[in-house]
Each structure stands twice: as structure tokens, then as C-alpha cells.
Short mmCIF file of C-alpha atoms in Angstrom, two decimals:
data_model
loop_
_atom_site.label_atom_id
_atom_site.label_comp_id
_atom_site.label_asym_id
_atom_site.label_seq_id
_atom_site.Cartn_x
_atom_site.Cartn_y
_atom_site.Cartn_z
CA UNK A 16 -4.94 -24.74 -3.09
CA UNK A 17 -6.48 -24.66 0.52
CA UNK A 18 -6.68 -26.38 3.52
CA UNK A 19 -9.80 -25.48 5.63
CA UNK A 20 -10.82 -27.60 7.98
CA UNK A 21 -9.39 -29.55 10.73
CA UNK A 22 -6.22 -29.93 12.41
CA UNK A 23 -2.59 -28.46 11.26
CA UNK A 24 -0.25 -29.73 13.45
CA UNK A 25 2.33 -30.77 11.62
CA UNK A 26 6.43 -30.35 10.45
CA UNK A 27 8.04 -28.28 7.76
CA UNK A 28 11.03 -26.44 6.90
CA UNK A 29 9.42 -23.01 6.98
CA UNK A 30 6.51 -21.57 8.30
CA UNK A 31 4.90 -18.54 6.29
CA UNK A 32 2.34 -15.82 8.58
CA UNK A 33 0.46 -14.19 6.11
CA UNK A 34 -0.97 -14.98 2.66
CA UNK A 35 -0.64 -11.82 0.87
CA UNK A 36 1.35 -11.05 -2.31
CA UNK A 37 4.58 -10.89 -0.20
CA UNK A 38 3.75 -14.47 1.58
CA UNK A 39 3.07 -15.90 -1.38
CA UNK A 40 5.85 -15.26 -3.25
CA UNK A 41 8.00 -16.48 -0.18
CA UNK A 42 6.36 -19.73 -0.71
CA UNK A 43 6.35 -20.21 -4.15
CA UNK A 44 10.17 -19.45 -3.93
CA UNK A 45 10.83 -21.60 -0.98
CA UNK A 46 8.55 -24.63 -2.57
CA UNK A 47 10.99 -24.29 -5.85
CA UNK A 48 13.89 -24.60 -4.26
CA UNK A 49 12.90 -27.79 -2.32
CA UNK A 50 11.54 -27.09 0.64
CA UNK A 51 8.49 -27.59 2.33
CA UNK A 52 6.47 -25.07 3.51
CA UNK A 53 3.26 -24.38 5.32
CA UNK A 54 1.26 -20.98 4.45
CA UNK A 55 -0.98 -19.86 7.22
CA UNK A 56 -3.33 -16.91 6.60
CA UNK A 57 -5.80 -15.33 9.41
CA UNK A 58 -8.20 -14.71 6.83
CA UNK A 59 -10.13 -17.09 4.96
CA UNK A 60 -9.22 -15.48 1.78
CA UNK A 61 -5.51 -14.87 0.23
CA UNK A 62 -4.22 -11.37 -1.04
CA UNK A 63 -3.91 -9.47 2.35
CA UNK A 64 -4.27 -5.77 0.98
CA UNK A 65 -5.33 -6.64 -1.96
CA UNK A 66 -9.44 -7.52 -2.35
CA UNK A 67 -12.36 -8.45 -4.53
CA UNK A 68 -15.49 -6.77 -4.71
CA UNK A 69 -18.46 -6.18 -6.85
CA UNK A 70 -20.56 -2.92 -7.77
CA UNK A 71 -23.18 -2.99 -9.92
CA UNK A 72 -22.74 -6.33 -11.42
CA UNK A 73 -18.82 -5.78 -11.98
CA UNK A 74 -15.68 -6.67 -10.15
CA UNK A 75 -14.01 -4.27 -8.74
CA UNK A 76 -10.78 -3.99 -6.46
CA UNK A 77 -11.18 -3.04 -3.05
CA UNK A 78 -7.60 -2.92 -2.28
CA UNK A 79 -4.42 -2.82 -4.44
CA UNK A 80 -4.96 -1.97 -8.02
CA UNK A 81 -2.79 -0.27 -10.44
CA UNK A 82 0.65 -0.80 -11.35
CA UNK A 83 3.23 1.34 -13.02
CA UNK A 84 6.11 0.89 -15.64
CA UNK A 85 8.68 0.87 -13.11
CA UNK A 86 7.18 -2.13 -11.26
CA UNK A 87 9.26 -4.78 -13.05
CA UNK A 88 8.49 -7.70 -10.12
CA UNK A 89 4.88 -6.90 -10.61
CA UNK A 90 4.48 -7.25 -14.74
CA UNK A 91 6.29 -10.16 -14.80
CA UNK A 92 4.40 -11.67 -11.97
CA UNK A 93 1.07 -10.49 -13.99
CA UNK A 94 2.56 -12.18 -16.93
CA UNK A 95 3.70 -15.43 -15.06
CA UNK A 96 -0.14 -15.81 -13.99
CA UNK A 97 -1.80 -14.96 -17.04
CA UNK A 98 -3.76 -11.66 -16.25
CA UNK A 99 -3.65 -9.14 -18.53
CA UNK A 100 -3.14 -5.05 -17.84
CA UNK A 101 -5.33 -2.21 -19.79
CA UNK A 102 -4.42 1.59 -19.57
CA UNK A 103 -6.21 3.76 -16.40
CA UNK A 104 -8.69 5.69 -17.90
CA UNK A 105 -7.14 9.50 -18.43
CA UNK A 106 -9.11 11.15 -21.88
CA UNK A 107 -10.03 14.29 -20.93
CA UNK A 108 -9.25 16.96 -18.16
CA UNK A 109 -9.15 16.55 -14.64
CA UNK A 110 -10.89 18.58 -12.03
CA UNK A 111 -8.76 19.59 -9.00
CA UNK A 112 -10.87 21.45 -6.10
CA UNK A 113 -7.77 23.73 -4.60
CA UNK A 114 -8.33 26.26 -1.84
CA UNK A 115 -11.88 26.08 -2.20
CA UNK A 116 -11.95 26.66 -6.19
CA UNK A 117 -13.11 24.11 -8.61
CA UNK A 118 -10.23 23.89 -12.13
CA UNK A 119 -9.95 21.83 -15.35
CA UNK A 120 -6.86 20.88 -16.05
CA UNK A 121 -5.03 18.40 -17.81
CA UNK A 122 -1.75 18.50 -15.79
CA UNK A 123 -1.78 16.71 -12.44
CA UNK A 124 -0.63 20.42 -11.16
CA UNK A 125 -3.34 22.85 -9.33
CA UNK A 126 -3.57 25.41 -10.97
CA UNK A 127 -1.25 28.28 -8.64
CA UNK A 128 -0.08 31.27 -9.00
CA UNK A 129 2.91 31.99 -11.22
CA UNK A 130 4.98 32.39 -7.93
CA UNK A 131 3.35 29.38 -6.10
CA UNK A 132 4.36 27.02 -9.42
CA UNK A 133 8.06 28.18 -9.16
CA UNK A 134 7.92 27.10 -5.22
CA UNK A 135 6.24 24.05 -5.93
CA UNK A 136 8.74 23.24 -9.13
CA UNK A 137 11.80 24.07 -6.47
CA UNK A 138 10.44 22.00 -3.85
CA UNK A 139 9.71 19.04 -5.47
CA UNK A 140 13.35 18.72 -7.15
CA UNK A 141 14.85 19.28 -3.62
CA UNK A 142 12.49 16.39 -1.94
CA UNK A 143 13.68 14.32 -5.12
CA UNK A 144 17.13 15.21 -4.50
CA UNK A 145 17.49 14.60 -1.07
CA UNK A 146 15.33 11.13 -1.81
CA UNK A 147 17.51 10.02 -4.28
CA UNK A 148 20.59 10.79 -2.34
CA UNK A 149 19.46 8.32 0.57
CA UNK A 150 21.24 4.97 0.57
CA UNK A 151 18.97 2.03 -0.86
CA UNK A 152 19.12 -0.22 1.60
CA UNK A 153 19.91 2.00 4.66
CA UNK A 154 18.60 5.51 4.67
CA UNK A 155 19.22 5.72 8.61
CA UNK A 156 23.12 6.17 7.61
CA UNK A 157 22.64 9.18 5.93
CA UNK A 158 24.17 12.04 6.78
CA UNK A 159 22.17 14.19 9.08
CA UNK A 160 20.30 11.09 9.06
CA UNK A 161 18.90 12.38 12.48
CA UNK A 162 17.99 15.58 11.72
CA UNK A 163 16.02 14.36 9.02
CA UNK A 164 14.40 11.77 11.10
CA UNK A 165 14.14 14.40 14.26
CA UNK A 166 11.56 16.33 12.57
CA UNK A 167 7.92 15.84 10.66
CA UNK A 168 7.12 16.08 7.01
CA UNK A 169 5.21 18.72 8.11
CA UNK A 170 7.72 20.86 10.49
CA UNK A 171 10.03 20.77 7.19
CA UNK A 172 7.25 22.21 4.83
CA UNK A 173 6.81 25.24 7.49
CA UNK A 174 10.68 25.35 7.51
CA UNK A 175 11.58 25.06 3.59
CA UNK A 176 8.61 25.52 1.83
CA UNK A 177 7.39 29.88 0.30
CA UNK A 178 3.96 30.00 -0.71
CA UNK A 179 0.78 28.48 1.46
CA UNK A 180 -0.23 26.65 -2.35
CA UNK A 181 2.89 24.50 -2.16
CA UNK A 182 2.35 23.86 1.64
CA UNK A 183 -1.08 22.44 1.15
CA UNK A 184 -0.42 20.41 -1.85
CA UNK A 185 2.48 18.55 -0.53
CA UNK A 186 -0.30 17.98 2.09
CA UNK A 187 -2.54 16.29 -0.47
CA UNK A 188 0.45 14.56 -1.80
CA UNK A 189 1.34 13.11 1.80
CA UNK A 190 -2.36 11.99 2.42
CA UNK A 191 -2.84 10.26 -1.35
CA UNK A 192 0.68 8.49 -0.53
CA UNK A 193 0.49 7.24 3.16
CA UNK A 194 -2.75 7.91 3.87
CA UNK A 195 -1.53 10.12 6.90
CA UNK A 196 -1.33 13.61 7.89
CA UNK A 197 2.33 15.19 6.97
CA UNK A 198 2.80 15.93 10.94
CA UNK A 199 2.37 12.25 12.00
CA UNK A 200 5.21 11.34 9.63
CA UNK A 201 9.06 11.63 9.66
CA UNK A 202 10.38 13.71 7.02
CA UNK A 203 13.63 10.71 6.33
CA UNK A 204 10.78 8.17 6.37
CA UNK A 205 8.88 10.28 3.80
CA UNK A 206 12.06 10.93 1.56
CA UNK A 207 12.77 7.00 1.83
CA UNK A 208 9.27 6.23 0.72
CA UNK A 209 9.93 8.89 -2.50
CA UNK A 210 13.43 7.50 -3.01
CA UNK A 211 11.66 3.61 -3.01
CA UNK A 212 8.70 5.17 -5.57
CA UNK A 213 11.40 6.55 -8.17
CA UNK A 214 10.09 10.43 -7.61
CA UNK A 215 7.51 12.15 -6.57
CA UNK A 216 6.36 12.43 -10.34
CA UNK A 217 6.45 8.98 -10.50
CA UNK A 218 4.37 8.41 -7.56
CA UNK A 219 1.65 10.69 -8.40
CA UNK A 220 1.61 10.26 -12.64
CA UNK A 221 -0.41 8.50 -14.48
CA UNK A 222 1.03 7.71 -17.91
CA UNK A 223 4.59 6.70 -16.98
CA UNK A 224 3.54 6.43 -13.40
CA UNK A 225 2.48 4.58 -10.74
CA UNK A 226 -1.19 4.80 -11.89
CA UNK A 227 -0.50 3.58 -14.83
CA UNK A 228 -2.69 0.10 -15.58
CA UNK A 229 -4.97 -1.58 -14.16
CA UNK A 230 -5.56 -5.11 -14.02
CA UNK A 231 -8.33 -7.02 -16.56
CA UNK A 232 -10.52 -9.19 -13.86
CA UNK A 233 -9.01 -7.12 -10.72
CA UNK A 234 -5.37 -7.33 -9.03
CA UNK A 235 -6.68 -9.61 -6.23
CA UNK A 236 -6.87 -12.68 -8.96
CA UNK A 237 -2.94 -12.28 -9.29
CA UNK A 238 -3.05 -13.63 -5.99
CA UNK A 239 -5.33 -16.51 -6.38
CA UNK A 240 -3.06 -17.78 -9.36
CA UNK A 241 0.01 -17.32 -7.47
CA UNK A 242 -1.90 -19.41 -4.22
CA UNK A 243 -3.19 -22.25 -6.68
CA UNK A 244 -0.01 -23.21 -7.40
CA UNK A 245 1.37 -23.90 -4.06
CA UNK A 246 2.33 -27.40 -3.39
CA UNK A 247 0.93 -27.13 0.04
CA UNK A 248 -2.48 -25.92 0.34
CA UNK A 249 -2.81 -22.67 2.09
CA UNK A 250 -4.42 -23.06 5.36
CA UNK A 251 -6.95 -20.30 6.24
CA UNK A 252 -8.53 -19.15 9.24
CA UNK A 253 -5.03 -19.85 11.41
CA UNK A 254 -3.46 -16.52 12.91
CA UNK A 255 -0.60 -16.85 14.21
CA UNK A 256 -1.08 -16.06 17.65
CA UNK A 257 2.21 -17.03 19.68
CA UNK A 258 6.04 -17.64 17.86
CA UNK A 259 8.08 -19.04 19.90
CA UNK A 260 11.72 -19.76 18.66
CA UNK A 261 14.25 -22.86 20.27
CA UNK A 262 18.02 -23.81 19.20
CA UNK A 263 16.43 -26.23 16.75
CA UNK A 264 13.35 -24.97 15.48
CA UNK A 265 10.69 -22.83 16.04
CA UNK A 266 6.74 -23.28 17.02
CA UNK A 267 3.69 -21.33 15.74
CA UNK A 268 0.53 -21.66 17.62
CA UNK A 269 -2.65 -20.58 15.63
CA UNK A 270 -6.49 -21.24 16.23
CA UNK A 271 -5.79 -24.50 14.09
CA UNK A 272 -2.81 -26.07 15.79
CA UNK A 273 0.68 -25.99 15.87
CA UNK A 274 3.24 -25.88 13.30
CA UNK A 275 7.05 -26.80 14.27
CA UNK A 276 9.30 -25.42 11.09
CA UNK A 277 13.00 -25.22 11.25
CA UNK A 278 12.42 -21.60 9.95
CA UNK A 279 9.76 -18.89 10.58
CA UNK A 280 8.76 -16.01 8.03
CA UNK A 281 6.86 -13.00 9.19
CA UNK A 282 4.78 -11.76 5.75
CA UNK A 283 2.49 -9.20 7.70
CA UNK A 284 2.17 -5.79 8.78
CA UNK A 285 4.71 -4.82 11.56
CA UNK A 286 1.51 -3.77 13.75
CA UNK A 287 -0.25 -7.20 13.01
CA UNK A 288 3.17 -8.64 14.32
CA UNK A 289 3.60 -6.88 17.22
CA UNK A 290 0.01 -8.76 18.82
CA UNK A 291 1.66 -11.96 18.25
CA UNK A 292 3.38 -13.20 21.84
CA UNK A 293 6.90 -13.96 20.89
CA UNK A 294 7.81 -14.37 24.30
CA UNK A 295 11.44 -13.85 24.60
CA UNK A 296 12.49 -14.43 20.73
CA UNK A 297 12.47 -10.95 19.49
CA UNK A 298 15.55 -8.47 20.16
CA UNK A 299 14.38 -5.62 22.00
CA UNK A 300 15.17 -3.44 18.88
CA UNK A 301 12.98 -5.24 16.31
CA UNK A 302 10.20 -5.53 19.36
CA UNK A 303 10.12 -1.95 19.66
CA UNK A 304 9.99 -1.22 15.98
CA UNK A 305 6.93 -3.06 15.50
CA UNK A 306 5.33 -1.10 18.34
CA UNK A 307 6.33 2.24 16.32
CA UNK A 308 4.67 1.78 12.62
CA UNK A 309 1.42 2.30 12.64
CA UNK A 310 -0.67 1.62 9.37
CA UNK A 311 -2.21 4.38 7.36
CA UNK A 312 -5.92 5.35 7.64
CA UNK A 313 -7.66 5.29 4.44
CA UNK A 314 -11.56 3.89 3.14
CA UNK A 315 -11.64 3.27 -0.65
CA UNK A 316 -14.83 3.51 -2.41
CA UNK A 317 -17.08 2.71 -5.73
CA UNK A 318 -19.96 4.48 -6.66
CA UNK A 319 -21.84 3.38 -10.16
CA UNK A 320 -23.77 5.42 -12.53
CA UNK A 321 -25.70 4.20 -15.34
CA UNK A 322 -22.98 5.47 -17.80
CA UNK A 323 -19.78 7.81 -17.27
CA UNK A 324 -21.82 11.05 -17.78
CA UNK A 325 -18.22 12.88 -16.96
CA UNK A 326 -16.58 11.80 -20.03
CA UNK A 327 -19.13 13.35 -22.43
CA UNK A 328 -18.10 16.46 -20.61
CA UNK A 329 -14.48 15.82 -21.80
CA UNK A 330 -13.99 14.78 -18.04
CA UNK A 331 -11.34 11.93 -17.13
CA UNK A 332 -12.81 10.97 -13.46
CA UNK A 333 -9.87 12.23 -12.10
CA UNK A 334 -10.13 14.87 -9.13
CA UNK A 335 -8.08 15.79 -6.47
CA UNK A 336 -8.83 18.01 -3.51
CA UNK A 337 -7.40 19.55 -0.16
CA UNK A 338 -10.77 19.77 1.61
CA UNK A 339 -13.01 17.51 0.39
CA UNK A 340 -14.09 14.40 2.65
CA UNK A 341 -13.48 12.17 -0.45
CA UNK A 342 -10.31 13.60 -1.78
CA UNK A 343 -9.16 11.78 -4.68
CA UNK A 344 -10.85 10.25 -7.44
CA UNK A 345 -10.32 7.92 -10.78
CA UNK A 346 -12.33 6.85 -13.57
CA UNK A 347 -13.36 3.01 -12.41
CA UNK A 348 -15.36 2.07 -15.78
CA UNK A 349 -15.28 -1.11 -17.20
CA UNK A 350 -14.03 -1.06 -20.51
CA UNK A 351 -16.56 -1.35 -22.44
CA UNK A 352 -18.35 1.82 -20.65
CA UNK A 353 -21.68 -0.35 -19.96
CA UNK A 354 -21.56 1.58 -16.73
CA UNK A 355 -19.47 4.15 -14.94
CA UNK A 356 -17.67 3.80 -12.03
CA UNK A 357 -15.61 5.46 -9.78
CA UNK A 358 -13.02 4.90 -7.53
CA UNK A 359 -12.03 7.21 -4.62
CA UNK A 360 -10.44 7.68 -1.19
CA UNK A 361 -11.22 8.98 1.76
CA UNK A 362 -7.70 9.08 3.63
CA UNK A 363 -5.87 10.14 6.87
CA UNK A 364 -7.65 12.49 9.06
CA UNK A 365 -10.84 12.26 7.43
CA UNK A 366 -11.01 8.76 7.06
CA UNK A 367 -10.71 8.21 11.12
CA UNK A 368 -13.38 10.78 11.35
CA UNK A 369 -15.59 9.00 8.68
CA UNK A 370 -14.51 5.64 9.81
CA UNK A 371 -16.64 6.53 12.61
CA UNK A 372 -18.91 8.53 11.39
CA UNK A 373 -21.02 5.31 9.89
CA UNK A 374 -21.97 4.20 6.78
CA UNK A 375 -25.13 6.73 5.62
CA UNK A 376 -22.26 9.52 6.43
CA UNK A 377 -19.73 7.70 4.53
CA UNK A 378 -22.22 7.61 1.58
CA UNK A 379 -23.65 10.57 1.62
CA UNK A 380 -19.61 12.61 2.01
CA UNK A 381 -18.62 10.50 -1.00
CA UNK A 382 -21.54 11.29 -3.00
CA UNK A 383 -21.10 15.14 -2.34
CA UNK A 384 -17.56 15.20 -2.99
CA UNK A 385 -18.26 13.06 -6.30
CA UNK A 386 -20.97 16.31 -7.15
CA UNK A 387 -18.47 18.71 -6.32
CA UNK A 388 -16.10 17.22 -9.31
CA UNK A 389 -18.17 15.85 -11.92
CA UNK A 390 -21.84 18.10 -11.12
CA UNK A 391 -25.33 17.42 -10.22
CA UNK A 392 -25.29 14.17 -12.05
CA UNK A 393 -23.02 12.70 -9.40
CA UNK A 394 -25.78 12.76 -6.70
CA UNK A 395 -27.74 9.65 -7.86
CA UNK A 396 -25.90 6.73 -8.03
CA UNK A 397 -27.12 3.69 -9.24
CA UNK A 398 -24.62 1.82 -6.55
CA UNK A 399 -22.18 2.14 -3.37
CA UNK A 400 -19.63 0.06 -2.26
CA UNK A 401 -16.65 1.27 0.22
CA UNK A 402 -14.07 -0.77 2.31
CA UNK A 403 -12.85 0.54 5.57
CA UNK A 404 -9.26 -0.46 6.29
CA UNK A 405 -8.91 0.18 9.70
CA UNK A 406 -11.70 -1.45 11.10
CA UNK A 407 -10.47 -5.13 9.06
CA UNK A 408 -8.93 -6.99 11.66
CA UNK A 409 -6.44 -8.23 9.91
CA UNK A 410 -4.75 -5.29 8.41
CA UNK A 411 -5.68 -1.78 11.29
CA UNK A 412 -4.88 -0.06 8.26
CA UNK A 413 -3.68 0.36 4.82
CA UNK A 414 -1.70 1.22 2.16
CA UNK A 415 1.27 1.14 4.13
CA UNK A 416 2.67 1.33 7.66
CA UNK A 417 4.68 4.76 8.36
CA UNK A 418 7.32 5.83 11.18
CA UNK A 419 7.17 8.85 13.00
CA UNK A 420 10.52 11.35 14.04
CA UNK A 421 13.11 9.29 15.43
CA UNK A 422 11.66 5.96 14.23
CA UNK A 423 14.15 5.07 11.45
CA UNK A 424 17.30 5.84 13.10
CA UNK A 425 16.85 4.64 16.14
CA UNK A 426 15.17 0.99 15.19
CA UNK A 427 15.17 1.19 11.61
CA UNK A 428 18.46 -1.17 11.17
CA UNK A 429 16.14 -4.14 12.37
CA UNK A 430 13.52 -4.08 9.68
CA UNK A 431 15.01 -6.47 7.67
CA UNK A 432 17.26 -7.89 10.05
CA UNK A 433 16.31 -12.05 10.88
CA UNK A 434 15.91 -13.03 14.53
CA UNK A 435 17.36 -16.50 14.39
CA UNK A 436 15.37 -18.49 12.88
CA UNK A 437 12.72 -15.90 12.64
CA UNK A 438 13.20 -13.87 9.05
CA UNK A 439 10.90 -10.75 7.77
CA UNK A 440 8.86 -10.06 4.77
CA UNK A 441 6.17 -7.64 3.79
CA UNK A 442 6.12 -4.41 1.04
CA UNK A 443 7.65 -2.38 4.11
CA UNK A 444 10.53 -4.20 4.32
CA UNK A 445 11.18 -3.69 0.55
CA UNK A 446 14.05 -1.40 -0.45
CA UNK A 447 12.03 -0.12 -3.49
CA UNK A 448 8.06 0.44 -4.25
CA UNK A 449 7.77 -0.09 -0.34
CA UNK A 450 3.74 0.15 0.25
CA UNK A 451 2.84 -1.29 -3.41
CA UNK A 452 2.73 -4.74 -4.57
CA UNK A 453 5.92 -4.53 -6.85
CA UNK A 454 7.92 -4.34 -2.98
CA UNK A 455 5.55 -7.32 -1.30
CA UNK A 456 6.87 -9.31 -4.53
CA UNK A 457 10.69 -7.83 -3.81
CA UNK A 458 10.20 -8.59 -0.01
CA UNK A 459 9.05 -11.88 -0.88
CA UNK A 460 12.49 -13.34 -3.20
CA UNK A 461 14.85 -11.07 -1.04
CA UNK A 462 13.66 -13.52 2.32
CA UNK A 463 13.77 -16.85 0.00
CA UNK A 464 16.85 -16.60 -1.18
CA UNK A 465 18.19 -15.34 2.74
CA UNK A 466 16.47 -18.86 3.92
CA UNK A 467 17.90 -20.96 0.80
CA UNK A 468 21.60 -19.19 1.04
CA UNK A 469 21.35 -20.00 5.01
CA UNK A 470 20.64 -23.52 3.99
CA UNK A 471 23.22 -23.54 1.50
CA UNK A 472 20.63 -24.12 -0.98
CA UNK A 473 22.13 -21.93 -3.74
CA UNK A 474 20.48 -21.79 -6.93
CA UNK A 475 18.14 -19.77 -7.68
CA UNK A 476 14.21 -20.81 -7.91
CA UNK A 477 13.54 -20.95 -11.85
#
């Protein structure tokens, strides 16, 4: 449902910011257990980070897309909405472009040197070790907490890290993840992220991992379901541009009027949140957090083909790369191979630069990068599509937000924590698959059932 037009001034029990997968959930939730609720999105569409799109006659995702085994909330939410999940194209080998040489392979591993391999081997089961070892809901109490947080990803590769093969594949690693350089992140906020993901080979796989499946029709229409069967229509086109909170209630004002709630929830990106004026409802603590998580910097992109010519060169359409403008990419094909597509990103560092670079740039990096992979047949596409995240207003960024050193220990403990009336969703306030869908869904039921438990409303939404 939606509400488009007109004036929204009106009363409810809770307010919802944001109409992405985390927002809602919140609402669904909140509607079964009684309450009313009003939904306001800035957009005019739902799904936040997750988007429709078309290339060459076929939909496409231009946000959030696959899903993994682990990612229980997200399945069953699939299910629940009646869309359907098909296997990530993976027959053949992939190509990885490593330190300037071009390799088949058909491990997700560079091929290294014998020495490199045993680094990288020992290095990963340390960063899963010390990931795993982090407390669930509160990494910041760790011990050495801050001298995990007082340093970059990047300062503890130099540190811990042999061979320069390791060191620039945990580089490609930290770009593919957060879409940021290694040395703009905190190495605790980087284990926390691995310790949410269940491993680092979880993160990066394929089968078994978090690239798993893909959704028939596109991810984005998981949304849709979920928004057509709110009670209350979502109303679009209304950001929330002042929150201010009172002993009795609290008042959003948006571009369509004012909503008076006796509850507020938050379902956006903390740097979205920090341009809303909450005058003085905020502690200074949950303020300043919001000032310090910046999103990543990432453009996804589709080019089309008149068939996958890589397959019937036992290619998957996976690639990987450290240097490459375009740095990762997957077979995009619909399943019936009338076409072929693929998907790719261009991601932290390179996608500032290429962010404003323009368009014919964009292209023509994407297409090169594609021939690098897959051969001369890459260079004439019969299509282009790409969608830069940072310059959407409402998201600055995507997959995920990220802290820097001192970040998570210092103003970490408010992520979650409500202000009054005022109560926090989002996939980075999840306590696992923060950054993917499966934690917006988590983020989503964890702030419900704080609202309904407040309320003394204690049984659980069916």
C-alpha cells in the first residue's frame, strides 16, 4: 500500500523513518501486535538499498541481491512473500587478475606462492579466531578491546601479516566487503563485521556462502510484498527532517506534515540520521556516533551481451582483481541464457574516483576491466546500466556504514541503545549479517519486540 499525495498529519503509536527491509519489518511486526503505525519513506519507492532495474529487456537488481544459507531471517522472509531463490551461476573457472597476472582457477584463492598460501591460510584462521571470540552483542568489551579499535585494518596487516600476496588480498577482501579501503577502517570494527558474517569463508564463498542464491524476479520485490501488506499505506516522498521528542510523545516533521506517535523508530543509515535536527533529544553519545559512520563507496554495474560467450570458454563470470577499476565480477544471466549479463563493482577508492569521473569513464573502465577477464568479446556490449551509491541522496553510500579507530569503544555502546521514546533499527545495528538484508530483517523484530515489551504488549507477532 501507499499514500502519495496530500497531507499526513496525523496520530499513531509509532512512527517508522525509512522504508527499507529493516523498516518494514518493524512495521509489519508492530501492525501484528496491535498497534498503529505510520511508515514514512524519503523516497518514492520502498526497499532502501535494495533496487530494481532493467538491462536489456531483463530485471536486474541494482542493490541487494544474493543471500546465503546462513541467512535464516532472509529465506523465511523470501518464503513468507512468495519469491523463489535459484543457485548464482558458478560452472566453470574463475579468472582472478592478481599482481598484474591474469589465472583460472576454480578456488576463490589467487593463485600465490606456496609460502604466500601458508600466510594467507594462517591469517585468515587468526582474523576468524579473534572474530569469533568477540562478544555478540558487545564487541567494545573485549579484551584489548581498545587496542583493537586503536588501530586500522590496514596498520594490523603491516603488523601481522608475511608475504605482500596476503597483504593485498585481504585488501581486495576489505574493499568487496565494506566497500572501503583497509586504512579507513578499524581493525575491531572489521573483526565484528567477520564475527556478524560467520567467517571470512563465509563471506566471500559462493556455494555455502553468502553468494549463494539469487532471487527469481530480483530481491527488491521481497520488499514490495512485505510493503503491500501493511495496514497503513506507506507514505512516500516524506523525509524526516526534524524529531523532536516530549514526556508524552514525540513529533516528526517531514515535507508532508507532521506525525505525533507515542514512539519513534529510526530504520536508516546512521549518516542519513545524523541530517535530521533532533534538537536536544539525542544523548551526546549516540549524536556523536552518527557523525562517525560513514557509508561505503561502491557503483554496481550490468553490462549485456548477446549470449554468455564466457561460459563456452568453461568461464563462470566470476573475476576478482587488486587493480582493476571494476574489481569484482559475477555471472548476471537470466536463466534461461537468452542473454548474458554481468554484474560487477567498482568499490572504495576507485569508486570515489569514478564516481566523479562521469558516466562515458564509468563505461568505458567497466568495459575494459570486463575484457581483461573474459577477452576481446567483452568490449561490445549490447547494454550498460550502473548505479552510483553515493551520489543517491538518500543513502551517501552503500553496502554498509563502517567506523574508523576508536569509533566502537568509545560510542559504540549507543548503537542500539533507545533514546526515550526514540528506538534504532537498520542492518548496522544487527548483531549478525550486519550490512546484508538477513540483519535489516534481525534489526527490524529485535526493535518490535523492544517497543511491544515496553508496552507490555508481550506476545509475540505470529
Amino acid at each position: 500500500m501507499s499514500e502519495q499525495a496530500g497531507s499526513i498529519d496525523r496520530r499513531v503509536d509509532v512512527a517508522v523513518v525509512g522504508a527499507g527491509m529493516a523498516g518494514l519489518k518493524t512495521a509489519l511486526e508492530l501492525e501484528a501486535r496491535g498497534l498503529t503505525v505510520c511508515l514514512l519513506e524519503a523516497r518514492d519507492r520502498v526497499g532502501g538499498r535494495l533496487k530494481p532495474g532493467h538491462i536489456a529487456g531483463h530485471k536486474i537488481d541494482n542493490g541487494g541481491q544474493w543471500v546465503g544459507p546462513q541467512q535464516k531471517l532472509l529465506l523465511a522472509e523470501a518464503e513468507a512473500q512468495g519469491v523463489e531463490k535459484f543457485d548464482q551461476y558458478r560452472q566453470g573457472k574463475s579468472v582472478l587478475d592478481f599482481k598484474g597476472k591474469l589465472s583460472h582457477s576454480r578456488s576463490d584463492v589467487p593463485k600465490m606462492p606456496f609460502v604466500s598460501l601458508l600466510d594467507l591460510q594462517r591469517t585468515v584462521s587468526k582474523l576468524d579466531a579473534l572474530a569469533f571470540s568477540l562478544p555478540a552483542t558487545a564487541p567494545w568489551s573485549v579484551k584489548n578491546a581498545v587496542g583493537l579499535d586503536g588501530q586500522t585494518f590496514e596498520t594490523w596487516i603491516q603488523a601481522n601479516v608475511w608475504t605482500e600476496q596476503t597483504r593485498e588480498f585481504l585488501r581486495m577482501v576489505t574493499r568487496s566487503l565494506l566497500c572501503c579501503e583497509p586504512k579507513h577502517v578499524s581493525f575491531l570494527y572489521f573483526l565484528e563485521y567477520v564475527r556478524g558474517g560467520e567467517g571470512l569463508d563465509v563471506l566471500l564463498g559462493v556455494k555455502g556462502g553468502a553468494q549463494e542464491a539469487k532471487f527469481r524476479g530480483g530481491a527488491h520485490q521481497i520488499t514490495e510484498k512485505m510493503a503491500a501488506r501493511l495496514k497503513s499505506p506507506v507514505v512516500y516522498e516524506a523525509p524526516a527532517r526534524a524529531v523532536t521528542q516530549h514526556d508524552t510523545h514525540v513529533e516528526i516533521v517531514t515535507d508532508r506534515g507532521t506525525v505525533t506517535a507515542d514512539r519513534a523508530v529510526i530504520a536508516i543509515p546512521p549518516t542519513l540520521a545524523s541530517r535530521i535536527n533532533f534538537a536536544n533529544s539525542l544523548p551526546v553519545m549516540r549524536d556523536h556516533l552518527m557523525q562517525r559512520m560513514p557509508m561505503g563507496t561502491v557503483i554496481k554495474v550490468h553490462v549485456a551481451y548477446d549470449k554468455p560467450f564466457w561460459r563456452d570458454k568453461g568461464l563462470s563470470g566470476m573475476g576478482a582483481s587488486d587493480l582493476l577499476p571494476c574489481n569484482v565480477f559475477f555471472d548476471q544471466s537470466p536463466e534461461d541464457a537468452s542473454c548474458g549479463i554481468l554484474v560487477g563493482f567498482i568499490d572504495a577508492d576507485a569508486a570515489a574516483e569514478y564516481s566523479i569521473a562521469g558516466d562515458n569513464s564509468r563505461r568505458q573502465a567497466v568495459i575494459d576491466s570486463a575484457t581483461q577477464f573474459f577477452g576481446a568479446e567483452a568490449k561490445n556490449p549490447i547494454d550498460y546500466v550502473d548505479n552510483d551509491w553515493m551520489s543517491e541522496e538518500w543513502s551517501k553510500g552503500c553496502y554498509v556504514a563502517h567506523m574508523a579507530p576508536g569509533v566502537m569503544t568509545t560510542f559504540g555502546e549507543a548503537l542500539r541503545e533507545p533514546c526515550g521514546r526514540i528506538h534504532w533499527a537498520g542492518t548496522e545495528t544487527a548483531t549478525q549479517w550486519q550490512g546484508y538484508m538477513d540483519g535489516a530483517l534481525q534489526s527490524g523484530i529485535r526493535v518490535a519486540a523492544e517497543i511491544a515489551e515496553q508496552r507490555g504488549l508481550r506476545i509475540a507477532a505470529e
